[in-house]
mmCIF file of C-alpha atoms in Angstrom:
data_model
loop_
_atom_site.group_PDB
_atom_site.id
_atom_site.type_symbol
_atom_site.label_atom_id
_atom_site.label_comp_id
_atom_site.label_asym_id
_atom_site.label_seq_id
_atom_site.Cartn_x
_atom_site.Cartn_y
_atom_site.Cartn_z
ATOM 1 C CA UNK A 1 163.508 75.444 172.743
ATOM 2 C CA UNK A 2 163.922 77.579 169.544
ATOM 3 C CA UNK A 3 166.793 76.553 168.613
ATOM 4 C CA UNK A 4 165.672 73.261 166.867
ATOM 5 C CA UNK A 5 162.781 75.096 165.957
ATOM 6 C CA UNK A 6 165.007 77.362 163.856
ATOM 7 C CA UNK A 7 167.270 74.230 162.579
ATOM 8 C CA UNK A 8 163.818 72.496 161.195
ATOM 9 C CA UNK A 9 163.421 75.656 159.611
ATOM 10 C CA UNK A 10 166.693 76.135 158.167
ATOM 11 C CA UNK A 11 166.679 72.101 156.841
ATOM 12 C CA UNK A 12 163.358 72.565 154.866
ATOM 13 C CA UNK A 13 163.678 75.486 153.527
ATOM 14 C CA UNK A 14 167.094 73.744 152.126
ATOM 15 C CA UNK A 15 165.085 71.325 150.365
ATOM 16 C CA UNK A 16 162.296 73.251 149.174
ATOM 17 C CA UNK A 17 165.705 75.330 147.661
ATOM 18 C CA UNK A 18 166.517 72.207 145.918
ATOM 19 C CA UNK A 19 163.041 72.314 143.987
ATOM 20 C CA UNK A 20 162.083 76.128 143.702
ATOM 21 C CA UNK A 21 161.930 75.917 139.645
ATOM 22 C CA UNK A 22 158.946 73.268 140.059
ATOM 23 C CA UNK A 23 155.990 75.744 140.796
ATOM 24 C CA UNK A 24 157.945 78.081 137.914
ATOM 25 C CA UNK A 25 157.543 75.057 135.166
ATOM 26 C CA UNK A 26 154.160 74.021 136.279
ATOM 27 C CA UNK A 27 152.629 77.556 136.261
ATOM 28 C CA UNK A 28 154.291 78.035 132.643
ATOM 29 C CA UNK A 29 153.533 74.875 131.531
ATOM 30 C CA UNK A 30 149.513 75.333 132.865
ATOM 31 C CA UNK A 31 149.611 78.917 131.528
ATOM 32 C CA UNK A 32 150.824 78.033 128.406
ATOM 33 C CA UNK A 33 148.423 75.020 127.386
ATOM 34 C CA UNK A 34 145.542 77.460 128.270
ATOM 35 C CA UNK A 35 146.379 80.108 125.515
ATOM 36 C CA UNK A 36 147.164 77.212 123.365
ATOM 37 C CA UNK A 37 143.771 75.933 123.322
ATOM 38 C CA UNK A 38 142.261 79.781 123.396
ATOM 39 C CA UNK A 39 144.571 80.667 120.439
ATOM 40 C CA UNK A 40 143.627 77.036 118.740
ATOM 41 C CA UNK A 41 139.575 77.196 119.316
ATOM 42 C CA UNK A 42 140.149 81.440 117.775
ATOM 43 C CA UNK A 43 141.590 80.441 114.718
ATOM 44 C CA UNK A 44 139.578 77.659 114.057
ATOM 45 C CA UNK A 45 136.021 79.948 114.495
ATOM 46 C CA UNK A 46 137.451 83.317 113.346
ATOM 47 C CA UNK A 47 134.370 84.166 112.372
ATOM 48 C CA UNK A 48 132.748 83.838 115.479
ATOM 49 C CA UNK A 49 135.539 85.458 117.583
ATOM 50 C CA UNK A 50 135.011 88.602 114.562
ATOM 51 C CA UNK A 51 131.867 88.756 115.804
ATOM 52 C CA UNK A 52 132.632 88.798 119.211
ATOM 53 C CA UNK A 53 135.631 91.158 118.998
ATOM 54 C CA UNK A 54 132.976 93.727 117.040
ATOM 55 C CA UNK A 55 130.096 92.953 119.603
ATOM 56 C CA UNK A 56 133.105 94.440 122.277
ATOM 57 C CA UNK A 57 133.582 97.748 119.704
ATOM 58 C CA UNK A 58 137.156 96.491 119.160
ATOM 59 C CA UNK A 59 138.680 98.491 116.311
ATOM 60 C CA UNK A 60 139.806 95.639 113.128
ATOM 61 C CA UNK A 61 138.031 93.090 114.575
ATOM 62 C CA UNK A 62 138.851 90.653 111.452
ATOM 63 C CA UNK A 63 142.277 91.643 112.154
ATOM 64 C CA UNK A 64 142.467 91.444 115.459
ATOM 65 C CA UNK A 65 140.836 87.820 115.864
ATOM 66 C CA UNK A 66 143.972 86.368 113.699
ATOM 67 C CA UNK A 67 146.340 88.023 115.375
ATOM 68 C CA UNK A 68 145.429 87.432 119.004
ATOM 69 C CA UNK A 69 144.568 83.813 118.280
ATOM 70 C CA UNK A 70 147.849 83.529 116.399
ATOM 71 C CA UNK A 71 149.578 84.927 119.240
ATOM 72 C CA UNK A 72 148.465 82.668 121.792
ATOM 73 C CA UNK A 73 149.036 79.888 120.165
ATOM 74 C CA UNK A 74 152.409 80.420 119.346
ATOM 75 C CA UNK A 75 153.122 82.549 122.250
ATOM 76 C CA UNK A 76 151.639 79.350 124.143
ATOM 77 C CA UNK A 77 153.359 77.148 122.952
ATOM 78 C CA UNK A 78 156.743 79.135 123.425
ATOM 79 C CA UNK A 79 155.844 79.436 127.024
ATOM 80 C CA UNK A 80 155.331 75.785 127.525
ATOM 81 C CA UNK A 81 159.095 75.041 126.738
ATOM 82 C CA UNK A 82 160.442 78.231 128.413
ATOM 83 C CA UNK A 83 161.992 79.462 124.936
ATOM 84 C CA UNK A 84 162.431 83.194 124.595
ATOM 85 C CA UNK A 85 159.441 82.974 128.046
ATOM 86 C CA UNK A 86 160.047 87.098 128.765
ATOM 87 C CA UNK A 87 159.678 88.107 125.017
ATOM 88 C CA UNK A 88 156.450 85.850 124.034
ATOM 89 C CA UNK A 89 154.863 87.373 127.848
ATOM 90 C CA UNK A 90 154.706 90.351 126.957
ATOM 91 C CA UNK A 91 152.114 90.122 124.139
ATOM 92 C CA UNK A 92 150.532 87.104 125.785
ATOM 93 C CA UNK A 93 149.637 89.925 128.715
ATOM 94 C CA UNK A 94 148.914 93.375 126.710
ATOM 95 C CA UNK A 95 145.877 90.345 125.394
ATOM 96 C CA UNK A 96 144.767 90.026 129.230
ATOM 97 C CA UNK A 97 145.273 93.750 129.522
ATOM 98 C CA UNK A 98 142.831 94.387 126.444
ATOM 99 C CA UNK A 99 140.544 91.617 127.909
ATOM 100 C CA UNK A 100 140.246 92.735 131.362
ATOM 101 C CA UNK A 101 139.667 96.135 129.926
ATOM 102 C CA UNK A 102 137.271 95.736 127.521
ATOM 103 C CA UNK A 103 135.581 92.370 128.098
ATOM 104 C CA UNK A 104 135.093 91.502 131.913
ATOM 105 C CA UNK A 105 136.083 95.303 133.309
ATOM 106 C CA UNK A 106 132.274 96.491 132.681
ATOM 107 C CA UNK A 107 130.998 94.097 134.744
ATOM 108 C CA UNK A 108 133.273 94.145 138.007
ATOM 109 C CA UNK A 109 131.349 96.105 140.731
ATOM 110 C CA UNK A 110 134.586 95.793 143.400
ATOM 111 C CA UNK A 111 137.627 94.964 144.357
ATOM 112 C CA UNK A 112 137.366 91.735 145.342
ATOM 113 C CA UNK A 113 135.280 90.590 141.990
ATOM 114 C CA UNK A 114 138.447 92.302 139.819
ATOM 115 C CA UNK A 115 141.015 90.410 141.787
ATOM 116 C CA UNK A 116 138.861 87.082 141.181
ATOM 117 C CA UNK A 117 139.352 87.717 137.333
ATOM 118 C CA UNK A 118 140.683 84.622 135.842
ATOM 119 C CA UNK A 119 142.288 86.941 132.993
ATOM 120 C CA UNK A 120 144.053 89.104 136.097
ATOM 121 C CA UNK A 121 145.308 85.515 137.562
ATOM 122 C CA UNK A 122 147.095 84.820 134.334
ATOM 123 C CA UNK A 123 148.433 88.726 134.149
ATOM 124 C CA UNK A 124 150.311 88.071 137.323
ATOM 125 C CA UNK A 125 151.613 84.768 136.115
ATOM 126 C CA UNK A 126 153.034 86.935 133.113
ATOM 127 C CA UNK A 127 154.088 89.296 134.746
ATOM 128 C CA UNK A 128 156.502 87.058 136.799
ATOM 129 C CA UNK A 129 157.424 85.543 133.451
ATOM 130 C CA UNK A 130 158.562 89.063 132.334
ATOM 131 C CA UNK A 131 160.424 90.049 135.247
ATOM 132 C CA UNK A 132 161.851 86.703 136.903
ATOM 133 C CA UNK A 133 162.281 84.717 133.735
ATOM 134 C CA UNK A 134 161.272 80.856 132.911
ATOM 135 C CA UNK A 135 163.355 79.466 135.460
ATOM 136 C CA UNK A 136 165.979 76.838 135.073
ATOM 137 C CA UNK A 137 163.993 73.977 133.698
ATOM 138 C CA UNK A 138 163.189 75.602 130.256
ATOM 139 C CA UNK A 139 165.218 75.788 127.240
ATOM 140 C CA UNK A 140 165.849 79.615 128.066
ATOM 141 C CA UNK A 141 168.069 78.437 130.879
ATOM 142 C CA UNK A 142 169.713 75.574 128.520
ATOM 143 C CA UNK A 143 170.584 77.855 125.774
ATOM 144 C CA UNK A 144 172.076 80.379 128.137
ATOM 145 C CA UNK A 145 174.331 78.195 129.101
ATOM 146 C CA UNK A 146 175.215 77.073 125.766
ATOM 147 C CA UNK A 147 176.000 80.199 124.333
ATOM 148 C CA UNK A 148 177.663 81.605 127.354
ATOM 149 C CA UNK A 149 179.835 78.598 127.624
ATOM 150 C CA UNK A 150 178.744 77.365 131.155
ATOM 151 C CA UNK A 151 178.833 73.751 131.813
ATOM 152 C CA UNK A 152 177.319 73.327 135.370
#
């Protein structure tokens, strides 16, 4: 009785093997086009986003507004191909950090209201970035390859 129970088992989670980089590109590729457009719409109303950044008590809020919409879009846009996908994550989440923090921390009243956080959603995402990598369907993997000299 359990034994074909545990072949069933054994044959999908072969297959599902076969495709476990697909959630990896989709997430990056998802993550990635949002901080595109955030970094995009920032530097193209810098002076609003200034405003905003001093309304938060941000220190070098001129300063600031560049560099974080700088950052996501070419952090962004790094992510989307999976090209150097653990060094452009780590900025891409001290920005959630800094947002959670300052932005949407004041008004979370629990647990459950923190851990709905849109900005803690993406964290995680970056966070797997950092320590798992991009996955094999991103030019990370291919240029691994080609400069260790692997040809599988």
């Amino acid at each position: 009785m359990i034994e074909p129970l545990v072949r069933l088992y054994k044959s999908i989670s072969e297959k599902l093997n076969e495709w476990s980089d697909l959630p990896n590109l989709i997430a990056r590729i998802s993550i990635g086009l949002v901080f595109v457009n955030t970094g995009w719409g920032k530097l193209h109303s810098l002076p609003d986003v200034t405003q905003y950044f001093k309304s938060l008590g941000l220190p070098f809020p001129d300063f600031q507004a560049v560099m974080v919409g700088s950052t996501e879009l070419v952090a962004g846009s790094m992510l989307i191909l999976g090209l150097f996908t653990r060094l452009v994550s780590l900025p891409l989440a001290a920005t959630m950090v800094v947002a959670i923090i300052v932005a949407q921390l004041p008004e979370v009243k629990d647990l459950f209201k923190f851990v709905g956080l849109i900005e803690w959603a993406y964290l995680l995402f970056l966070v797997m970035f950092i320590f798992y990598g991009p996955g094999k369907l991103s030019l990370d993997y291919l240029l691994g390859k080609f400069f260790t000299g692997q040809n599988k």
